[in-house]
Coordinates of C-alpha atoms and ligand atoms in Angstrom, one line a residue:
L25 CA 89.4 -16.7 32.5
I26 CA 88.4 -16.0 28.9
T27 CA 91.7 -14.4 28.1
Q28 CA 93.8 -17.0 30.0
Q29 CA 92.1 -20.0 28.5
S30 CA 91.7 -19.0 24.9
Q31 CA 93.5 -20.4 21.9
D32 CA 94.6 -16.8 21.1
E33 CA 96.4 -16.7 24.4
M34 CA 98.0 -20.1 23.8
L35 CA 99.2 -19.0 20.3
R36 CA 100.5 -15.7 21.8
V37 CA 102.7 -17.7 24.3
F38 CA 103.8 -20.0 21.5
E39 CA 104.8 -17.1 19.3
N40 CA 106.6 -15.2 22.0
N41 CA 108.6 -18.3 22.8
K42 CA 109.6 -18.7 19.2
K43 CA 110.7 -15.0 19.0
L44 CA 112.8 -15.5 22.2
K45 CA 114.5 -18.5 20.8
E46 CA 115.2 -16.9 17.4
A47 CA 116.7 -13.9 19.2
G48 CA 119.1 -16.2 21.1
N49 CA 117.2 -15.8 24.4
A50 CA 116.2 -19.4 24.7
S51 CA 116.9 -19.3 28.5
E52 CA 114.0 -16.8 28.8
A53 CA 111.6 -19.0 26.8
K54 CA 109.1 -21.3 28.6
L55 CA 109.1 -25.0 28.3
I56 CA 105.8 -25.7 26.5
V57 CA 104.2 -29.0 27.5
V58 CA 100.9 -30.2 25.9
S59 CA 99.0 -33.1 27.5
I60 CA 96.4 -34.8 25.3
S61 CA 93.3 -36.7 26.6
V62 CA 92.0 -39.6 24.7
Q63 CA 88.5 -38.2 23.8
P64 CA 89.8 -35.3 21.7
V65 CA 92.1 -37.7 19.8
L66 CA 89.2 -39.9 18.9
S67 CA 87.0 -36.9 18.0
L68 CA 89.7 -35.5 15.6
A69 CA 90.4 -39.0 14.3
A70 CA 86.7 -39.3 13.3
R71 CA 86.7 -35.8 11.8
F72 CA 89.7 -36.3 9.6
G73 CA 89.1 -40.0 8.8
L74 CA 92.2 -41.3 10.6
A75 CA 93.0 -44.3 12.7
P76 CA 93.2 -43.2 16.4
Q77 CA 97.0 -43.8 16.7
D78 CA 97.7 -41.9 13.5
A79 CA 95.6 -39.0 14.7
F80 CA 97.5 -39.0 18.0
S81 CA 100.9 -38.8 16.4
K82 CA 99.7 -36.2 13.8
L83 CA 98.3 -34.1 16.6
S84 CA 101.7 -34.3 18.3
G85 CA 103.3 -33.3 15.0
Y86 CA 100.9 -30.3 14.6
L87 CA 101.3 -29.1 18.2
K88 CA 105.1 -29.3 17.9
S89 CA 105.0 -27.5 14.5
I90 CA 103.3 -24.5 16.2
G91 CA 105.6 -24.4 19.2
A92 CA 105.1 -27.3 21.7
D93 CA 108.3 -28.7 23.1
I94 CA 106.9 -31.8 24.7
V95 CA 103.6 -33.6 23.9
L96 CA 102.3 -36.1 26.4
D97 CA 99.5 -38.7 26.8
M98 CA 97.6 -38.7 30.0
T99 CA 97.6 -42.4 30.8
L100 CA 99.7 -42.1 33.9
S101 CA 97.4 -39.4 35.4
E102 CA 94.3 -41.5 34.5
D103 CA 95.9 -44.5 36.2
L104 CA 96.7 -42.5 39.3
S105 CA 93.2 -41.0 39.4
L106 CA 91.7 -44.5 39.2
L107 CA 94.0 -45.9 41.8
E108 CA 93.4 -43.1 44.3
S109 CA 89.6 -43.4 43.7
E110 CA 90.0 -47.1 44.5
N111 CA 91.9 -46.4 47.7
E112 CA 89.4 -43.7 48.7
F113 CA 86.4 -46.0 48.1
L114 CA 88.0 -49.0 49.9
E115 CA 88.6 -46.8 52.9
R116 CA 85.1 -45.5 53.0
F117 CA 83.5 -48.9 52.5
R118 CA 85.7 -50.5 55.2
S119 CA 84.3 -48.0 57.6
K120 CA 80.9 -49.2 56.7
L121 CA 81.9 -52.9 57.3
D122 CA 83.4 -51.9 60.7
G123 CA 80.1 -50.3 61.6
S124 CA 81.6 -46.8 61.7
K125 CA 80.0 -43.8 59.9
A126 CA 80.7 -44.2 56.2
I127 CA 80.1 -41.4 53.7
L128 CA 78.5 -43.4 50.9
P129 CA 77.8 -43.3 48.1
M130 CA 81.1 -42.0 46.9
L131 CA 80.4 -39.8 43.9
T132 CA 83.2 -39.3 41.3
S133 CA 84.7 -35.9 40.8
S134 CA 86.5 -35.9 37.5
C135 CA 83.6 -34.0 35.7
P136 CA 83.8 -30.3 36.4
G137 CA 80.4 -29.8 34.9
W138 CA 78.9 -32.0 37.6
V139 CA 81.2 -30.6 40.4
C140 CA 80.3 -27.0 39.5
Y141 CA 76.6 -27.9 39.6
A142 CA 76.9 -29.6 42.9
E143 CA 78.8 -26.7 44.5
K144 CA 76.3 -24.1 43.2
T145 CA 73.1 -26.0 43.7
H146 CA 73.4 -28.4 46.5
G147 CA 76.0 -26.6 48.7
S148 CA 77.6 -28.3 51.6
F149 CA 75.1 -31.2 51.8
I150 CA 76.5 -33.0 48.8
L151 CA 80.2 -32.1 49.0
P152 CA 81.3 -34.9 51.5
Y153 CA 80.0 -37.5 49.1
I154 CA 82.2 -36.3 46.3
S155 CA 85.5 -38.1 45.9
S156 CA 88.4 -35.9 46.9
T157 CA 90.6 -37.5 44.2
K158 CA 91.8 -35.0 41.6
S159 CA 90.7 -35.5 37.9
P160 CA 93.3 -36.8 35.5
Q161 CA 93.7 -33.3 34.1
Q162 CA 94.7 -31.9 37.5
I163 CA 96.9 -34.8 38.4
Q164 CA 98.7 -34.3 35.1
G165 CA 99.1 -30.6 36.2
T166 CA 100.8 -31.7 39.4
L167 CA 103.0 -34.2 37.5
V168 CA 104.1 -31.6 34.9
K169 CA 104.5 -28.6 37.3
Q170 CA 106.3 -30.6 40.0
Y171 CA 107.6 -34.0 39.0
L172 CA 108.6 -33.1 35.5
A173 CA 109.7 -29.6 36.4
N174 CA 112.0 -31.1 39.1
T175 CA 113.5 -33.8 36.8
K176 CA 114.1 -31.2 34.0
G177 CA 115.5 -28.5 36.3
Y178 CA 112.7 -25.9 35.7
R179 CA 110.6 -23.9 38.1
A180 CA 106.8 -24.4 37.8
A181 CA 106.3 -20.9 36.4
Q182 CA 108.9 -21.6 33.6
I183 CA 106.6 -24.3 32.2
Y184 CA 103.5 -23.4 30.1
H185 CA 101.2 -26.4 30.4
V186 CA 98.3 -26.8 28.0
T187 CA 95.8 -29.7 28.1
V188 CA 93.6 -30.9 25.2
E189 CA 90.2 -31.8 26.5
P190 CA 86.6 -32.6 25.3
C191 CA 84.7 -29.8 27.0
Y192 CA 84.9 -26.1 28.0
D193 CA 84.2 -27.0 31.7
K194 CA 87.8 -28.3 31.9
K195 CA 88.9 -24.6 31.5
L196 CA 86.8 -23.8 34.6
E197 CA 88.4 -26.7 36.5
A198 CA 92.0 -25.6 35.5
S199 CA 91.3 -22.0 36.7
R200 CA 90.1 -23.0 40.2
S201 CA 92.2 -21.4 43.0
D202 CA 92.7 -24.9 44.4
F203 CA 95.0 -25.6 41.4
F204 CA 97.1 -22.5 41.6
S205 CA 100.3 -22.3 43.6
Q206 CA 100.8 -19.0 45.4
T207 CA 104.5 -19.8 46.2
E208 CA 105.3 -20.8 42.6
D209 CA 102.9 -18.2 41.1
S210 CA 101.8 -20.9 38.7
H211 CA 98.6 -22.7 37.6
D212 CA 99.0 -26.5 37.3
V213 CA 97.3 -26.2 33.9
D214 CA 97.8 -22.8 32.2
C215 CA 95.5 -23.3 29.3
V216 CA 92.9 -25.8 28.1
I217 CA 92.2 -26.2 24.4
T218 CA 89.3 -28.3 23.2
S219 CA 88.8 -30.6 20.3
L220 CA 86.6 -28.1 18.6
E221 CA 89.2 -25.3 19.0
L222 CA 91.9 -27.6 17.5
E223 CA 89.6 -28.3 14.6
Q224 CA 89.1 -24.6 14.1
M225 CA 92.8 -23.9 14.3
L226 CA 93.5 -26.5 11.6
T227 CA 90.7 -25.4 9.3
S228 CA 91.6 -21.7 9.7
Q229 CA 95.1 -22.7 8.3
N230 CA 93.4 -24.8 5.5
L231 CA 95.0 -27.8 7.0
S232 CA 93.7 -31.3 7.3
L233 CA 95.2 -33.3 10.2
A234 CA 95.7 -36.1 7.7
E235 CA 98.3 -34.0 5.9
V236 CA 100.3 -33.1 9.0
P237 CA 103.6 -35.0 9.5
P238 CA 103.5 -37.2 12.6
S239 CA 105.7 -36.9 15.6
D240 CA 106.3 -39.2 18.6
I241 CA 104.4 -38.8 21.9
D242 CA 107.1 -37.9 24.4
F243 CA 107.8 -40.0 27.4
P244 CA 110.0 -38.0 29.8
W245 CA 108.9 -39.7 33.0
L246 CA 111.6 -42.3 33.5
E247 CA 114.5 -39.9 32.9
G248 CA 117.0 -40.2 35.8
S249 CA 114.8 -42.7 37.7
S250 CA 115.9 -46.1 39.0
C251 CA 112.9 -47.6 37.2
V252 CA 114.5 -49.5 34.3
E253 CA 111.4 -51.2 33.0
Q254 CA 109.7 -49.1 30.4
A255 CA 105.9 -48.6 30.5
P256 CA 104.4 -51.0 28.0
Y257 CA 101.9 -48.5 26.7
R258 CA 104.6 -45.9 26.0
G259 CA 103.6 -43.7 23.1
T260 CA 100.3 -45.5 22.3
L261 CA 96.7 -44.6 22.9
V262 CA 95.1 -46.9 25.3
R263 CA 91.7 -47.4 27.0
H264 CA 90.7 -48.3 30.5
R265 CA 88.0 -50.8 31.2
G266 CA 84.5 -49.3 31.3
T267 CA 83.2 -46.1 29.9
G268 CA 85.1 -43.6 27.7
S269 CA 84.7 -41.1 30.5
G270 CA 87.5 -42.7 32.5
G271 CA 86.0 -46.0 33.6
Y272 CA 85.8 -45.2 37.3
A273 CA 82.8 -47.3 38.2
D274 CA 84.1 -50.4 36.3
H275 CA 87.6 -50.2 37.8
V276 CA 86.6 -49.5 41.4
M277 CA 83.9 -52.1 41.4
A278 CA 86.3 -54.8 40.0
V279 CA 88.9 -54.0 42.7
A280 CA 86.3 -53.7 45.5
A281 CA 84.7 -57.1 44.5
Q282 CA 88.1 -58.7 44.7
E283 CA 89.6 -57.0 47.7
L284 CA 86.5 -56.9 49.9
F285 CA 84.6 -60.0 48.8
Q286 CA 87.1 -62.2 47.0
E287 CA 84.8 -62.2 43.9
S288 CA 86.0 -61.8 40.3
D289 CA 84.6 -59.3 37.8
A290 CA 82.8 -62.2 36.1
Q291 CA 80.3 -61.9 38.9
F292 CA 78.8 -58.5 37.9
N293 CA 77.8 -56.6 34.8
F294 CA 76.8 -53.0 34.2
K295 CA 73.2 -53.1 32.8
V296 CA 71.2 -50.3 31.4
L297 CA 68.4 -49.4 33.8
R298 CA 65.8 -46.6 33.1
N299 CA 67.6 -45.1 30.1
S300 CA 70.9 -45.7 28.2
D301 CA 72.6 -43.0 30.4
F302 CA 71.9 -44.8 33.6
R303 CA 73.6 -48.1 34.2
E304 CA 73.8 -50.2 37.4
A305 CA 75.9 -53.2 38.5
I306 CA 75.2 -55.4 41.6
L307 CA 77.5 -57.9 43.3
E308 CA 75.7 -60.5 45.3
K309 CA 77.2 -62.9 47.9
D310 CA 75.3 -65.6 49.7
G311 CA 72.0 -64.2 48.3
Q312 CA 72.8 -60.7 49.7
V313 CA 73.6 -57.6 47.6
V314 CA 77.0 -56.5 48.9
L315 CA 78.0 -53.9 46.3
R316 CA 75.8 -51.6 44.2
F317 CA 77.4 -49.3 41.7
A318 CA 76.0 -47.0 39.1
V319 CA 77.0 -44.8 36.1
A320 CA 74.8 -41.7 35.7
N321 CA 75.3 -39.4 32.7
G322 CA 73.4 -36.3 31.8
F323 CA 71.6 -33.8 34.2
R324 CA 68.3 -35.6 34.2
N325 CA 69.9 -38.7 35.8
I326 CA 72.1 -36.5 38.1
Q327 CA 69.1 -34.6 39.4
N328 CA 67.2 -37.9 40.1
L329 CA 70.1 -39.3 41.9
V330 CA 70.7 -36.2 44.1
Q331 CA 67.0 -36.1 45.0
K332 CA 67.2 -39.7 46.1
L333 CA 70.3 -38.9 48.1
K334 CA 68.6 -36.0 49.8
R335 CA 65.6 -38.2 50.8
G336 CA 68.0 -40.9 52.2
K337 CA 66.9 -43.3 49.5
C338 CA 70.0 -43.6 47.3
P339 CA 70.9 -47.4 47.2
Y340 CA 74.3 -47.0 45.8
D341 CA 77.8 -47.4 47.2
F342 CA 79.5 -45.6 44.3
V343 CA 78.3 -43.5 41.3
E344 CA 80.3 -42.4 38.3
I345 CA 78.7 -39.1 37.4
M346 CA 79.3 -37.3 34.1
A347 CA 77.3 -34.2 33.1
C348 CA 77.2 -34.9 29.4
P349 CA 74.7 -37.4 28.0
S350 CA 76.9 -40.4 26.9
G351 CA 79.8 -39.0 28.9
C352 CA 83.1 -37.5 27.8
L353 CA 83.2 -39.0 24.3
N354 CA 80.1 -36.8 23.7
G355 CA 81.7 -33.8 25.5
G356 CA 80.3 -30.3 24.7
A357 CA 83.5 -29.2 22.8
Q358 CA 84.0 -32.4 20.8
V359 CA 83.9 -31.9 17.0
R360 CA 80.3 -31.7 15.7
P361 CA 79.0 -34.2 13.1
Q362 CA 79.8 -33.2 9.6
E363 CA 77.0 -32.2 7.2
G364 CA 74.1 -34.7 7.3
G365 CA 75.6 -36.7 10.2
L366 CA 73.8 -37.4 13.5
Q367 CA 75.3 -36.7 16.9
K368 CA 74.1 -40.1 18.1
E369 CA 75.8 -41.9 15.2
L370 CA 79.0 -39.9 15.8
T371 CA 79.0 -40.8 19.5
A372 CA 78.5 -44.5 18.7
H373 CA 81.4 -44.3 16.3
L374 CA 83.7 -42.7 19.0
E375 CA 82.6 -45.4 21.4
N376 CA 83.6 -48.1 18.8
L377 CA 87.0 -46.4 18.3
Y378 CA 87.5 -46.3 22.1
E379 CA 86.6 -50.0 22.3
G380 CA 89.1 -50.8 19.6
L381 CA 92.1 -49.3 21.6
A382 CA 94.5 -51.6 23.5
S383 CA 93.2 -52.3 27.0
H384 CA 95.3 -50.9 29.9
N385 CA 95.3 -51.8 33.6
P386 CA 96.6 -49.1 35.9
K387 CA 98.2 -51.7 38.1
S388 CA 100.4 -52.8 35.2
N389 CA 102.0 -49.4 34.8
P390 CA 105.5 -49.5 36.4
L391 CA 105.6 -45.7 36.5
V392 CA 102.8 -45.6 39.0
Q393 CA 105.2 -47.0 41.7
E394 CA 107.8 -44.5 40.7
I395 CA 105.4 -41.6 41.3
Y396 CA 104.2 -43.1 44.6
S397 CA 107.9 -43.4 45.7
W398 CA 108.4 -39.7 44.8
L399 CA 105.3 -38.9 46.9
G400 CA 106.4 -41.0 49.9
G401 CA 104.0 -43.9 49.3
A402 CA 100.3 -44.3 48.7
G403 CA 98.4 -42.6 51.6
S404 CA 101.3 -40.4 52.6
D405 CA 100.6 -36.7 53.4
K406 CA 102.4 -35.7 50.2
T407 CA 100.2 -38.1 48.1
V408 CA 97.0 -36.6 49.7
A409 CA 98.3 -33.1 49.2
N410 CA 99.2 -33.7 45.5
L411 CA 96.5 -36.1 44.3
H412 CA 93.5 -34.9 46.2
T413 CA 91.6 -31.7 46.4
S414 CA 88.5 -30.1 48.1
Y415 CA 85.3 -28.5 47.1
H416 CA 83.5 -25.4 48.2
A417 CA 79.8 -24.6 48.5
V418 CA 79.1 -21.5 46.5
E419 CA 77.4 -18.7 48.4
K420 CA 73.7 -18.5 47.8
M421 CA 74.0 -14.8 47.0
N422 CA 76.3 -15.7 44.0
T423 CA 73.8 -18.3 42.9
A424 CA 71.0 -15.8 43.1
L425 CA 72.9 -13.3 41.0
N426 CA 73.7 -16.2 38.6
I427 CA 77.4 -15.4 38.7
K428 CA 79.1 -18.1 36.6
W429 CA 81.7 -20.1 38.5
Ligands
SF4_526 FE1 83.5 -32.5 30.4 FE2 81.2 -33.6 29.7 FE3 83.2 -35.2 30.4 FE4 82.0 -33.7 32.2 S1 81.1 -35.4 31.1 S2 84.2 -33.9 32.0 S3 81.4 -31.8 31.1 S4 83.1 -33.8 28.6

């Protein structure tokens, strides 16, 4: 894992590709695709004093200057992850309304720090509660290694796919066997690079991101498709409603309130409860609480929640869980505060930058329908196979030996 997922390995692949192209063997070179999450862009924007959109295009320029062929945003994958989470929750909650056995609360799965902890510490008890929807990183992996590979005429193994993420745990997620295709001999994500590693790469070259010439964010998704309408967010950095960790609780609650109870999102608000990392929203109808959602960040809140669940006293229908205090904007591999700065202030600054981005609704993305058509429709076997995953309780013996997952 350490070798596969290091910046040295990434640079080795980039360098090898360059040599192959220079030697006239371009057909043997890989197609290098880099997908960038929003949190690292904001982290590097703050570090180099840039506006988020400038940082995004300069990051694209930098990655292309060292060998990337295609640089992508991850809005489409984030949209699909939110929409699949929504479908999964509605299905679970409708079972409850029908009086069938419903596995609630549904716990989000996009944070590998949390999933790893759950698999190692709480075994098979907790796993059914965890959403089967893949994280945006892994949906992006499927889109790049299957959809994009198809439309560009490549085999999955001919594409080297790098993601830029806010934490090291995303490297662990990418290297799970669930996200490796035996038939294609290919990982959906070959290498994960963090904000911190990118900062190190830049500073080791005595480069400020501010000096780097910008380049467009590529948008290869509509090539050859019948979808003529272009995605309105194309090439721009956007935010989803809710937290800078993906906005799962806010999105799913708004849809559930509307679809299940015909109530608008004006009827509920996420409020801070026992600490700033635990927020709750309640929807009432005719004096009854009909939906109760929460956002739990940081291990203290996660442990409390799991204990309640074990005692059968967890009152929630849905919980967005993120291992880092303050969520992904404060991820463990985001750039540290500069001399004299405080982590708290930096996180608040990143939250402000996130708030300032153009708001984006997954349902307004025309490309989502294109992807569902390719998958045979929402809920089809192909959709489940490509946009969902499963979890595995780690053997007690491994836990006892403290083998890292
Ligand atoms: Fe990574 Fe932290 Fe976000 Fe979890 S909360 S995905 S560990 S940055």
